Structure formats: structure tokens, C-alpha cells
Short mmCIF file of C-alpha atoms in Angstrom, two decimals:
data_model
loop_
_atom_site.label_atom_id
_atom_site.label_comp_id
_atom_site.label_asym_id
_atom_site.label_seq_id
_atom_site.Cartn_x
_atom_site.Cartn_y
_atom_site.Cartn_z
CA UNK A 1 -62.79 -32.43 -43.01
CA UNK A 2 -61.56 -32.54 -39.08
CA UNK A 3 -58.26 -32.67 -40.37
CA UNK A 4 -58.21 -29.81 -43.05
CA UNK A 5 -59.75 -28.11 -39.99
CA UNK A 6 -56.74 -28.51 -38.07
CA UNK A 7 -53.99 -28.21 -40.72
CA UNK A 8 -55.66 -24.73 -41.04
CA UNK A 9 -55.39 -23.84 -37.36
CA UNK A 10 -52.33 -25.09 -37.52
CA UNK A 11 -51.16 -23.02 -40.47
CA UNK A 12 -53.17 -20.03 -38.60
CA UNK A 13 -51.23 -20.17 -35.47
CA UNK A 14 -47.68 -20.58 -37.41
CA UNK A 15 -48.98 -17.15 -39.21
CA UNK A 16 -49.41 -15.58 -36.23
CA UNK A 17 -45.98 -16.18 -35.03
CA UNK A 18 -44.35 -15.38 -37.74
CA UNK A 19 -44.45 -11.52 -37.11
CA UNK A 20 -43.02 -11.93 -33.77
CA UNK A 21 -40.31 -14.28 -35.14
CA UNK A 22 -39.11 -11.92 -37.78
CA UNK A 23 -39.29 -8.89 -35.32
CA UNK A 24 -37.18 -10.34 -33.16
CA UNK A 25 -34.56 -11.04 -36.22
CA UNK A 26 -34.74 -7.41 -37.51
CA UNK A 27 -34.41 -6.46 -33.11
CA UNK A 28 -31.12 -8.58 -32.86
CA UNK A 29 -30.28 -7.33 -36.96
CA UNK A 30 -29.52 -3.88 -35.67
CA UNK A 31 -28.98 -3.94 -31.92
CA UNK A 32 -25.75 -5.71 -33.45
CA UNK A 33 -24.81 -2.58 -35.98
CA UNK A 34 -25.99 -0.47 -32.96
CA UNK A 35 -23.79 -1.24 -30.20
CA UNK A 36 -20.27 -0.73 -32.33
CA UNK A 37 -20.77 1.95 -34.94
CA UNK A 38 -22.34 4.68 -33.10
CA UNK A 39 -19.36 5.22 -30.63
CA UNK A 40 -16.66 3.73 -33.04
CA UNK A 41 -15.28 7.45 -33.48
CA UNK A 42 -15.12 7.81 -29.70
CA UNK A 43 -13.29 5.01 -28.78
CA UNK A 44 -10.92 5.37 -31.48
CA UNK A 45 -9.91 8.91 -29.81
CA UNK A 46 -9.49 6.73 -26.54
CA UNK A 47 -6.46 5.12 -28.20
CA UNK A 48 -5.34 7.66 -29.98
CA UNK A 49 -7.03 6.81 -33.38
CA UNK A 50 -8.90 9.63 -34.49
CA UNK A 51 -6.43 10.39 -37.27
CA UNK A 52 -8.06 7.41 -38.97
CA UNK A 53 -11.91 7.68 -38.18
CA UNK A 54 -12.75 8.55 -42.08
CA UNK A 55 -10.85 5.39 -43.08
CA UNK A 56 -13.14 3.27 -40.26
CA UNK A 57 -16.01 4.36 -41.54
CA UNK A 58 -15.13 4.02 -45.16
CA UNK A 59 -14.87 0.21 -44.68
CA UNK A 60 -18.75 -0.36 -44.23
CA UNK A 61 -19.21 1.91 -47.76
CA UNK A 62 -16.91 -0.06 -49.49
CA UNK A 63 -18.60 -2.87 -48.29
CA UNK A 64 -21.60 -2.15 -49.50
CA UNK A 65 -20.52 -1.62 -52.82
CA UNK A 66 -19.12 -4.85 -53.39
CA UNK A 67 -21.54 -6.93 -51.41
CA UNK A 68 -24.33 -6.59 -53.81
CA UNK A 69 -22.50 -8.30 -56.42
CA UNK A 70 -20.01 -10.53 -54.51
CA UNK A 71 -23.17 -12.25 -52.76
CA UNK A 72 -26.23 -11.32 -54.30
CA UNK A 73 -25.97 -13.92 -57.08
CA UNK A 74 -24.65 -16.59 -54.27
CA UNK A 75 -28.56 -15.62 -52.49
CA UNK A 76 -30.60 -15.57 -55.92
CA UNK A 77 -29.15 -19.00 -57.33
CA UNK A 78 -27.81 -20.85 -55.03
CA UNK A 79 -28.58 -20.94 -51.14
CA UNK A 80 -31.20 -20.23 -48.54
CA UNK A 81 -31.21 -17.08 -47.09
CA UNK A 82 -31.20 -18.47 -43.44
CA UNK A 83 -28.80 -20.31 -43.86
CA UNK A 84 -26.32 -17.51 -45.82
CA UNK A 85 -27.02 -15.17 -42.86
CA UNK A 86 -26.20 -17.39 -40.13
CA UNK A 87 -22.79 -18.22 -41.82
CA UNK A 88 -22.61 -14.46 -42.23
CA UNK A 89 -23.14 -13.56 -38.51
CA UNK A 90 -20.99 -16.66 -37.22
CA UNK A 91 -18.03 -15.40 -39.18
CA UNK A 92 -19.03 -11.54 -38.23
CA UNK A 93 -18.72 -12.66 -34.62
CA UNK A 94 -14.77 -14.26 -34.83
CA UNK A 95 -14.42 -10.88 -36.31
CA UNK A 96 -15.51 -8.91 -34.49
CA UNK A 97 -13.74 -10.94 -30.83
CA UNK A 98 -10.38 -9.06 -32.20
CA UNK A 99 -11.22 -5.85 -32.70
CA UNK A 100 -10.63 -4.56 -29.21
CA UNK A 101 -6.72 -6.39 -29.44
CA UNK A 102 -5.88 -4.40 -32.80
CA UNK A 103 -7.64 -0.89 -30.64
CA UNK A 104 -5.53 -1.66 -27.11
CA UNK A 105 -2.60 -2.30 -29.60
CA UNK A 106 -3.08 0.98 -31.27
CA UNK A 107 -2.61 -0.82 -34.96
CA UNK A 108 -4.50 1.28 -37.57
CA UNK A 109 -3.92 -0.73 -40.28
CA UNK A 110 -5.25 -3.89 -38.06
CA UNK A 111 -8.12 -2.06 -36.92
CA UNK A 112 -9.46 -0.91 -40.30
CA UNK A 113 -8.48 -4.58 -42.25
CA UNK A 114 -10.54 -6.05 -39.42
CA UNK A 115 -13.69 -3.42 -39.68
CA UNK A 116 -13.72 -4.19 -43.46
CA UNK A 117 -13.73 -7.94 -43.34
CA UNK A 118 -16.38 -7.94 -40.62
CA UNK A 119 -18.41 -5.38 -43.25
CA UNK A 120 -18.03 -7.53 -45.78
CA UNK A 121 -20.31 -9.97 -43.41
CA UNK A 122 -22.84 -7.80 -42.10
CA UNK A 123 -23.57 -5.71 -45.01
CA UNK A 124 -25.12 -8.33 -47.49
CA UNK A 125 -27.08 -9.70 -44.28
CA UNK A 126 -29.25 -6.59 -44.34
CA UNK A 127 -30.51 -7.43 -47.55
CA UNK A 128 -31.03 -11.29 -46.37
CA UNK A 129 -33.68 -9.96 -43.70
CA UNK A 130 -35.59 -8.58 -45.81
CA UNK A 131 -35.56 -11.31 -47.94
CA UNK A 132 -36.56 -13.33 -45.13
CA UNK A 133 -39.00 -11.29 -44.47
CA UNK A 134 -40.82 -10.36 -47.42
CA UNK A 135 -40.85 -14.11 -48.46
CA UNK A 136 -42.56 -15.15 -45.38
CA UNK A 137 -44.86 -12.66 -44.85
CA UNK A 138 -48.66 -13.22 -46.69
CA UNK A 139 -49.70 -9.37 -46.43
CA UNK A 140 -45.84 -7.47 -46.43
CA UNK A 141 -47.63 -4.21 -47.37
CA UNK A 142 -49.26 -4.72 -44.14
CA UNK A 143 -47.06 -6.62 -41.50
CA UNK A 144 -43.11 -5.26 -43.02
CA UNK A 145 -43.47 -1.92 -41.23
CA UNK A 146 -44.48 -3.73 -38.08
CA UNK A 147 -41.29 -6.02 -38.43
CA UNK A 148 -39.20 -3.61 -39.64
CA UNK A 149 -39.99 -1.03 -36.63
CA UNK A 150 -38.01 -3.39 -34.28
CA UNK A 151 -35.04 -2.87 -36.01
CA UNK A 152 -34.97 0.75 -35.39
CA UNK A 153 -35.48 -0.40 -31.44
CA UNK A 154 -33.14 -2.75 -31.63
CA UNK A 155 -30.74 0.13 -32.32
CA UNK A 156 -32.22 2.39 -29.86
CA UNK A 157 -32.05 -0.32 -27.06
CA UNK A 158 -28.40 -0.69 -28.08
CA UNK A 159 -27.55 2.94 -27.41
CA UNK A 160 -29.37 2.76 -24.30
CA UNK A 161 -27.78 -0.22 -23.18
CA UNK A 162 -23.95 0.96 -23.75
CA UNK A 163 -24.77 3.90 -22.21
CA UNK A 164 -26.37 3.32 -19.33
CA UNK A 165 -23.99 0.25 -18.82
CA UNK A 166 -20.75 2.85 -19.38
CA UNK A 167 -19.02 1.55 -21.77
CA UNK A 168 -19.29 3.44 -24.53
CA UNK A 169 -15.45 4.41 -25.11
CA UNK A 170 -15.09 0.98 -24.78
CA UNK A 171 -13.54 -1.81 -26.34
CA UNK A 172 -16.37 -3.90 -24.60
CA UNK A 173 -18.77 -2.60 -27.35
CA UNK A 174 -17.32 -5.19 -29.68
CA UNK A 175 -17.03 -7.66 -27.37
CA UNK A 176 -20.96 -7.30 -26.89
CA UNK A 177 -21.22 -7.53 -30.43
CA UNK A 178 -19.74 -10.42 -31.16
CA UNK A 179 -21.52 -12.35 -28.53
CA UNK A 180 -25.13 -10.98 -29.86
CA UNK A 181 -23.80 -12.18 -33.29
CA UNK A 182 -23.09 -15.44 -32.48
CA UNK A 183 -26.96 -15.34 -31.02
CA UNK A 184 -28.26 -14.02 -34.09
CA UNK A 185 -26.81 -16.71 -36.04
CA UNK A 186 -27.87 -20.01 -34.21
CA UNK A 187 -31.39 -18.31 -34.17
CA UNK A 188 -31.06 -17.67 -37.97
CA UNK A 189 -30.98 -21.82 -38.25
CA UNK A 190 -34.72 -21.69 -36.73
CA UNK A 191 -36.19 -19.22 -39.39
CA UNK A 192 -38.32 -19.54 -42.28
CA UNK A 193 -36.95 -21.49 -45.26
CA UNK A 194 -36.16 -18.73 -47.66
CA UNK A 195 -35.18 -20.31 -51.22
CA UNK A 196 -32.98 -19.35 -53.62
CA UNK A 197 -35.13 -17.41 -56.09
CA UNK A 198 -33.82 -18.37 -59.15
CA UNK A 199 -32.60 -21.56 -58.36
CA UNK A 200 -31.34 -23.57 -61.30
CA UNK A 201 -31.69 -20.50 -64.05
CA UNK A 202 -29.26 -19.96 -66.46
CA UNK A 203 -26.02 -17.78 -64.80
CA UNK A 204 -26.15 -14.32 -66.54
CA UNK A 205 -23.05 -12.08 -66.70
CA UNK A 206 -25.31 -8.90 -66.48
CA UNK A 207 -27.72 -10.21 -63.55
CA UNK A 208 -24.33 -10.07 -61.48
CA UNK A 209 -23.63 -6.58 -62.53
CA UNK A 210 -27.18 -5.10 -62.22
CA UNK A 211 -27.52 -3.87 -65.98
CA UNK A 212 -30.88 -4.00 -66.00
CA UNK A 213 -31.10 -1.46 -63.15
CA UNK A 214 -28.22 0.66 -64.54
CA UNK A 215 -30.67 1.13 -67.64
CA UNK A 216 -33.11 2.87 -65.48
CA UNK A 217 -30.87 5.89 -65.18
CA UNK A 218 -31.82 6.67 -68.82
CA UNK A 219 -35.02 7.95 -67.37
CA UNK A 220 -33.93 11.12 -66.69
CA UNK A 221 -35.95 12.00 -63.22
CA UNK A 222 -34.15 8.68 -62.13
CA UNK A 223 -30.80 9.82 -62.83
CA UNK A 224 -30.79 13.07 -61.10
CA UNK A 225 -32.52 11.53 -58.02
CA UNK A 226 -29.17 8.70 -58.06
CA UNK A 227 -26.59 11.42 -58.25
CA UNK A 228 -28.79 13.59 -55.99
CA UNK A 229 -28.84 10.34 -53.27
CA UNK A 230 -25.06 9.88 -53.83
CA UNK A 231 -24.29 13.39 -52.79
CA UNK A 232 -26.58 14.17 -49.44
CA UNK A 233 -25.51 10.60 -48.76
CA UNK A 234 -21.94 12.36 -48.17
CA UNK A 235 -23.24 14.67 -45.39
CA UNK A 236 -24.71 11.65 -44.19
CA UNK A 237 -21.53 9.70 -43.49
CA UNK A 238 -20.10 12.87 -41.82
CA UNK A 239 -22.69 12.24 -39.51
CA UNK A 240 -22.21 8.61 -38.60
CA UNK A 241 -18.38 9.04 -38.41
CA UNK A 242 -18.00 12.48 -36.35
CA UNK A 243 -21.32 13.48 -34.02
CA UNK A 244 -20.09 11.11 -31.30
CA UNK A 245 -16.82 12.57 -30.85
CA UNK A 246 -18.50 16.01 -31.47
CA UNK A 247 -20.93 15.20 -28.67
CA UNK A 248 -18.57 14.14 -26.09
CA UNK A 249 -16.24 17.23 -26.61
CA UNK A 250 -19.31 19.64 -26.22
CA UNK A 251 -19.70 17.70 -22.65
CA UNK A 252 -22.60 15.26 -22.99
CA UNK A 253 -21.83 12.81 -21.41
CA UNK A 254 -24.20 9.61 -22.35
CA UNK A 255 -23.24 9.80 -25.72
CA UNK A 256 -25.13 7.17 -27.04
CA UNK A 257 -28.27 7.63 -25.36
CA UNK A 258 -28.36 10.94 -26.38
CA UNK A 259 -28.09 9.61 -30.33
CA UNK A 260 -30.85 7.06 -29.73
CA UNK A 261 -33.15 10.07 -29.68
CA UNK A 262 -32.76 10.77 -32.98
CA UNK A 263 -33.60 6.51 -33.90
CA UNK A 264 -36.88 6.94 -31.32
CA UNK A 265 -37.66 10.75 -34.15
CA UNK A 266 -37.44 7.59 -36.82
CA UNK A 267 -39.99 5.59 -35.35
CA UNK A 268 -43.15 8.31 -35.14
CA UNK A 269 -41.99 9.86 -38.54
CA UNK A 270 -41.71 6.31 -39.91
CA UNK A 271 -45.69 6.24 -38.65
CA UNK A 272 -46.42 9.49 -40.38
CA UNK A 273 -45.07 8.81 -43.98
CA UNK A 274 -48.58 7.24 -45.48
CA UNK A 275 -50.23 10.53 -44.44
CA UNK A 276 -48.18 12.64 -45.34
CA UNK A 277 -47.03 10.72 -48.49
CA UNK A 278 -50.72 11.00 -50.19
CA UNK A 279 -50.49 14.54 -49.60
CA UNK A 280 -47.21 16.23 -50.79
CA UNK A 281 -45.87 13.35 -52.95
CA UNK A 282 -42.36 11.89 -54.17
CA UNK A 283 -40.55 15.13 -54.76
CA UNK A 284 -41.50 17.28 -51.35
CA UNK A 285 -41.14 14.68 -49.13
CA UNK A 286 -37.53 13.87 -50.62
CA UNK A 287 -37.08 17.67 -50.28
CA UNK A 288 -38.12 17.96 -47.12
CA UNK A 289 -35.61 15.11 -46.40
CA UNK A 290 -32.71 16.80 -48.20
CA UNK A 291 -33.57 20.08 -46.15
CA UNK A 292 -33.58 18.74 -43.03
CA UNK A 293 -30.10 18.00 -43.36
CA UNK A 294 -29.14 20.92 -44.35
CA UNK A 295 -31.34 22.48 -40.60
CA UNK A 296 -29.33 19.25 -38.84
CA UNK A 297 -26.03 20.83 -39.05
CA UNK A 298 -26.78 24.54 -38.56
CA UNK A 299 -28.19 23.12 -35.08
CA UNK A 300 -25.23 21.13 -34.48
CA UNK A 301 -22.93 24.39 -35.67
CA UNK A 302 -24.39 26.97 -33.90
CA UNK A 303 -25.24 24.42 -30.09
CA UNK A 304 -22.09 23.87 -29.11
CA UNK A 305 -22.22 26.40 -25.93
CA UNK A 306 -23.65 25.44 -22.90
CA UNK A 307 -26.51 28.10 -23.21
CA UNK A 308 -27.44 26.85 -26.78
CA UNK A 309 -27.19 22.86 -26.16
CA UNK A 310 -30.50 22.23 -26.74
CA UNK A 311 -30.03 23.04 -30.75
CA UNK A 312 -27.83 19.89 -30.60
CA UNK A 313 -30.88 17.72 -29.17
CA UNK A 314 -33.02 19.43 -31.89
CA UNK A 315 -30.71 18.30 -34.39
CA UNK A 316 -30.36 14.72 -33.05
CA UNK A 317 -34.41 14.35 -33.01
CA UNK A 318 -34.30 15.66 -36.92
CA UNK A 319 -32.98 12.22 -37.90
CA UNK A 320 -36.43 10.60 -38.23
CA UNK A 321 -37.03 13.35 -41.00
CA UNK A 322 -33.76 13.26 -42.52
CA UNK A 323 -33.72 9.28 -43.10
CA UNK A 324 -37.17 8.38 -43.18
CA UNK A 325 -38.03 11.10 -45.63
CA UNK A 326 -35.46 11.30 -47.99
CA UNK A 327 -34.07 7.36 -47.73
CA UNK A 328 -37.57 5.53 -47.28
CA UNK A 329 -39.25 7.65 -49.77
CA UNK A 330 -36.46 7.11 -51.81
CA UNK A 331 -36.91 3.65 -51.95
CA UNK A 332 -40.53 3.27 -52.28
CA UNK A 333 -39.70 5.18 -55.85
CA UNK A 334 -37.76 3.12 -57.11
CA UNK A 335 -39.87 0.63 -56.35
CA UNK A 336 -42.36 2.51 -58.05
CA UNK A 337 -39.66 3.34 -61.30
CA UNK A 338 -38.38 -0.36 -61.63
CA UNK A 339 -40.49 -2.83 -63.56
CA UNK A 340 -41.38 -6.05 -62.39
CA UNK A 341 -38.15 -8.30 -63.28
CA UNK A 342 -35.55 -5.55 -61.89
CA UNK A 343 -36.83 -4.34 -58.60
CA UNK A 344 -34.22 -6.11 -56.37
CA UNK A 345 -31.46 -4.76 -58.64
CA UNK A 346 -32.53 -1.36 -58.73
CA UNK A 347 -32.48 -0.99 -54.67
CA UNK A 348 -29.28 -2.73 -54.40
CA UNK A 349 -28.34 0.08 -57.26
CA UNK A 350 -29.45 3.04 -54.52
CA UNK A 351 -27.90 1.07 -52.02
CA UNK A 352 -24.72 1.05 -53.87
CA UNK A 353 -25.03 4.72 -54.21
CA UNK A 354 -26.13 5.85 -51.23
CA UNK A 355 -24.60 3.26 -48.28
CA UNK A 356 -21.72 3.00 -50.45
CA UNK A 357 -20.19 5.52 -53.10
CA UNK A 358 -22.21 8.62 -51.10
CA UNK A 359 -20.96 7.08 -47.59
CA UNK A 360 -17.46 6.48 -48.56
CA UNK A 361 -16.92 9.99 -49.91
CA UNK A 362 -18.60 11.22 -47.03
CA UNK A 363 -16.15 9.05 -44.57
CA UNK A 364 -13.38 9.91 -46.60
CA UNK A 365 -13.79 13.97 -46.71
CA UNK A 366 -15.07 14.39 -43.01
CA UNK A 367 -12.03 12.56 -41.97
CA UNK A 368 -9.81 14.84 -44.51
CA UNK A 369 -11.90 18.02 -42.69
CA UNK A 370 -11.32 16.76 -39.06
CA UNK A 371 -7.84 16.31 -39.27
CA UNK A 372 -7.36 19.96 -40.86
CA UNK A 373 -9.21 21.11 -37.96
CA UNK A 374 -8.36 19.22 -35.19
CA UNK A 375 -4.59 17.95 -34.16
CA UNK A 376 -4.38 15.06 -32.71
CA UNK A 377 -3.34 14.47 -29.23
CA UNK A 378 -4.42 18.33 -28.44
CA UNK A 379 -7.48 19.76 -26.64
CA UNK A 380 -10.34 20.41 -29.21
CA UNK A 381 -11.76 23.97 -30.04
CA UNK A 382 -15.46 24.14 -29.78
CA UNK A 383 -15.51 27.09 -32.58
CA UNK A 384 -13.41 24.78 -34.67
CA UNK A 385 -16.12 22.36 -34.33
CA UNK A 386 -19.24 25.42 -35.99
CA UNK A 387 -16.81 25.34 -38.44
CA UNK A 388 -16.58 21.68 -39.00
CA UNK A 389 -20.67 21.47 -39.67
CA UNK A 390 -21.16 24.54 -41.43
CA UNK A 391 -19.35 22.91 -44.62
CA UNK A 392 -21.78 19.43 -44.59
CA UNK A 393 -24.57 22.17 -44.03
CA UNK A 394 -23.69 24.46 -47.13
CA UNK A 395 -23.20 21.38 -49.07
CA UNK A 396 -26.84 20.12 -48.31
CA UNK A 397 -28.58 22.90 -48.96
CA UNK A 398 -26.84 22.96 -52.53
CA UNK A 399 -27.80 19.72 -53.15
CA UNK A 400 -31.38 20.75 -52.27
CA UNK A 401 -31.67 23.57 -54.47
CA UNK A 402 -30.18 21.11 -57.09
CA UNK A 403 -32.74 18.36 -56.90
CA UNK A 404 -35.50 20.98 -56.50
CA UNK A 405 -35.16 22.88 -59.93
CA UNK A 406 -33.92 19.63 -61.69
CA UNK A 407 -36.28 16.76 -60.22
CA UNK A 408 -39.48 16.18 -62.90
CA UNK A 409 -40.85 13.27 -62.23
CA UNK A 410 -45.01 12.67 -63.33
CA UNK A 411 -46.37 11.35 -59.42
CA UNK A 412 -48.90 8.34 -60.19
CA UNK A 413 -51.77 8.44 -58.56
#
């Protein structure tokens, strides 16, 4: 009895530091993406590289498309997650140490080979957190939000920390990286066993190609809520590749600390979904997301005089609305569309269209739009700059109007 007793309290106490454990992994998870990506534009124009922004941030797109089925079966059948993410972040960290030789060397094609390799490691390792995770934890419905919260601070610490540290047009950022990554990955070894799922199953052709969850896009509601995720998903990667640069030309000068306002938005309206989720539903709050977008870059268009700059920290505090409404909403129906046996396939499906098809065509026509604008090597015009987000901001609220007259989907209550 005395020792059932004990092996209880000891199980009790190991529960208890379990959330603190995985908070800390999702922290270090995203301080890592945060302390590179948000000023990648930025220092790219230090070294006369903004030609090529679009192509930098298509790597992490691409990445994301072929990550789902380049590791996802390796996860399912065949190793623990720990132990997958730590070899992830170890290799993510040799990586990344080069990055700031192939920026001081001014070598584009260096420079984008190496951003897409070290995608190719990071991007399947935000899939292995929350496999971590939602395998450890007893109550996820309950204790997830709490661990995933920390990843949105880890971000917002990162921005702070660059910034206040000055080095945000600089190569240090990936030097800071790589050392956090090489953290992250020894304290990977110390987490949670996380099995291979399916462990010893028969290998399926179509598990590795997600058939089952390209079946849901029969369902027509499903279909039009992929293509519409695929398309705001392209404003979306205009934003990650071009409001840094856009910032510091309009003359603020703590570029990233200003952007970690808009992951600190993320947090309360992250707080706010369940009550406002029970009242408006699937549909409104996904418009509301696809609207805000739309509201982002009129703000961003119309602030770029000294009189109006407080439209462009209006616009940066709209991100907890734009992601958390449209892109966590989004996910919690499909979790609520997919049945039982194909809910890990169909979010690596709106991954694949979102992070990756939507992001890459975003990438890909921002960078086609700034270098029409803008020519390299010469001052930048601020007008040039309204016009730059009135297109993203037209294209939103298209895409809003679309999904609002075509969405039908029966909420469950």
C-alpha cells in the first residue's frame, strides 16, 4: 500500500513538471524561428540582397511542403520524436553557423541553398512538438494552450532581445540561432519518450501521400475553405518577407521590437477565442480573420508619414486577429471535419497549403512586386511603399468576399 502511495506521488510530481518541461521546449521552439526570420529581409538589404528576399522566404514554403511527406512517415513508423528533433536541431545549428559567411560574401545562390537546407530541418520539428506534447500531456484540451502560449513568448522575447541588443541587421542573428539550436537539441535528449505511433504497421503508399486527407476536399465547405487558406496565406507571406524592411525605411528604428507587438496581440486574442468561438462560430471568426488582413495593410498603406505612424502600430497589433482567428480556427475545423484515423494528415494537408503552397506564392509575388517598385541600391519612395500594400490589401478583401458567399458549412453544436 505505502508503496503504491509513493509511486503515485511520484507519478504526481512528474505530472506536474511536465507542463513546465514542454513550455520551455515550445519557448526555445520559436525563440529559434524568432531571432532569424523576422529581420531576414533587413539584413539582406545590408548586403545588398534585397533583389532576392522573395526567393529567401520561399525556401521555408517549400519546405513545408515536402517535409510532411519526406519525414512524417520516418516519425509515425519508425523513431521517437525526441530523438528525430534533436537530430533535427543539431543539424539546423551547423546550418545555420554559415549563413552569415554566404551574407558578408554577398552569394545569393549560397544564401538561399543554405536557408532551404536549414528549412528542411526546422520545419518538420514544429510538428514533432506537438507531438511531444500532445502525447505527454493527460488533459491536452486543458494544459496545450498553456504550453503552447510560450511559444508565442519565445518569439516575442526573441524580437526583444535582437533589438534591444542591436543587432538586428545583423549577421549575429544567425549566429544566436545556431547556438540556441544546439541548446534545444541536447535538451530534446531529456524529454518525454514519444513513440513511433504506428510502429511496426504495414508501410502504405497512400499514408505517405496523405490520400485519406486529400478525400476530405470532396466535402465541398472543406474545399473552398483549402483554396480560401491557400490564397490569404499569400498576403500572409508578403508580410513575413517585406514589413521589416518596410518598417525600417518609414524610420522605426527597433524593428523587431516593434513586430513583437503584434506576437504579444496573439497572446490575449489567443485567450479570447473560447468566448468568442461559442458565440459567432466557424465561419465569422474565419471571416473576421480574413478581414483583418485586408484592415492590416490599408494601415500599413496609408501610415507611412510621420503624422500617421501610429496606423502602422495598429496594423502590427492586428496580428493576434489575423492568425489566431483565421489560422487557429482554421485548424480546430479540420479537426472537427477529419474523422478519427486521418486527423494528423488532414492538418499537415492545411499546413501544406497554407505554410507552404499559399506562403511560397506569397514570397514569390511580393518579391516580383518589390523589385518593380523599388531599385536596388537607390533610396526608397515612401508613396511607392502605399502602393506596395494596397495590392495584398485588395487581394484580401477579395478573398473575403469569396469565402463569405461560398463558405456553407452546418456548425455542430
Amino acid at each position: 500500500m505505502v508503496s503504491s502511495v509513493e509511486h503515485a506521488g511520484v507519478a504526481g510530481s512528474k505530472q506536474v513538471l511536465l507542463v513546465p518541461r514542454l513550455a520551455l521546449m515550445m519557448f526555445f521552439q520559436f525563440f529559434i524561428w524568432g531571432t532569424w526570420s523576422v529581420t531576414l529581409g533587413l539584413v539582406m538589404t545590408q548586403h545588398n540582397l534585397g533583389t532576392i528576399i522573395g526567393d529567401a522566404f520561399s525556401a521555408g514554403p517549400i519546405a513545408s511542403i515536402l517535409s510532411p511527406f519526406v519525414l512524417g512517415m520516418i516519425v509515425d513508423r519508425f523513431f521517437p520524436s525526441q530523438k528525430v528533433m534533436a537530430l533535427l536541431h543539431l543539424a539546423g545549428a551547423v546550418i545555420l553557423w554559415f549563413v552569415p559567411g554566404a551574407l558578408e560574401a554577398q552569394s545569393g545562390s549560397l544564401l538561399i541553398a543554405l536557408l532551404f537546407a536549414y528549412t528542411l530541418c526546422y520545419m518538420p520539428t514544429l510538428a514533432l512538438t506537438n507531438n511531444i506534447a500532445f502525447h505527454s500531456l493527460s488533459n491536452s484540451e486543458k494544459s496545450f494552450p498553456v504550453v503552447r502560449v510560450f511559444g508565442t513568448i519565445g518569439w516575442i522575447v526573441a524580437g526583444i532581445c535582437i533589438g534591444v541588443s542591436g543587432i538586428s541587421a545583423s549577421v549575429m542573428i544567425f549566429q544566436l540561432a545556431a547556438a540556441c539550436s544546439v541548446l534545444l537539441a541536447v535538451y530534446s535528449l531529456t524529454l518525454p519518450h514519444t513513440p513511433a505511433p504506428a510502429k511496426g504497421q504495414p508501410f502504405r503508399v497512400r499514408d505517405l501521400f496523405c490520400a485519406d486527407a486529400f478525400s476530405l476536399l470532396k466535402q465541398s465547405h472543406f474545399l473552398i475553405f483549402a483554396i480560401c487558406a491557400m490564397l490569404i496565406s499569400i498576403p500572409l507571406g508578403t508580410y513575413y518577407a517585406f514589413t521589416a524592411t518596410f518598417l525600417a525605411d518609414v524610420g522605426i528604428q527597433d524593428v523587431s521590437s516593434a513586430m513583437s507587438f503584434g506576437q504579444m496581440s496573439e497572446i490575449f486574442f489567443m485567450l479570447i477565442i473560447p468566448l468568442l468561438f461559442r458565440r459567432l462560430g466557424v465561419k465569422y471568426m474565419l471571416l473576421i480573420g480574413m478581414v483583418a488582413w485586408f484592415v492590416r495593410y490599408m494601415l500599413f498603406a496609408y501610415g507611412v508619414s510621420d503624422e500617421a505612424r501610429w496606423l502602422l502600430y495598429a496594423g502590427i497589433l492586428l496580428h493576434g486577429v489575423c492568425y489566431d482567428f483565421f489560422f487557429v480556427i482554421g485548424f480546430i475545423y479540420t479537426d472537427r471535419v477529419a474523422g478519427t484515423q486521418v486527423k494528423g494528415q488532414a492538418q499537415s494537408l492545411i499546413v501544406m497549403f497554407t505554410y507552404g503552397i499559399g506562403m511560397l506564392l506569397g514570397s514569390q509575388i511580393s518579391g516580383a512586386l518589390y523589385n518593380h517598385l523599388f531599385t536596388a541600391g537607390s533610396p526608397h519612395v515612401l508613396s511607392d511603399w502605399t502602393t506596395f500594400w494596397l495590392i495584398p490589401a485588395v487581394a484580401a478583401l477579395v478573398i473575403a468576399v469569396l469565402f463569405l458567399f461560398s463558405f456553407r458549412y452546418k456548425e455542430q453544436r
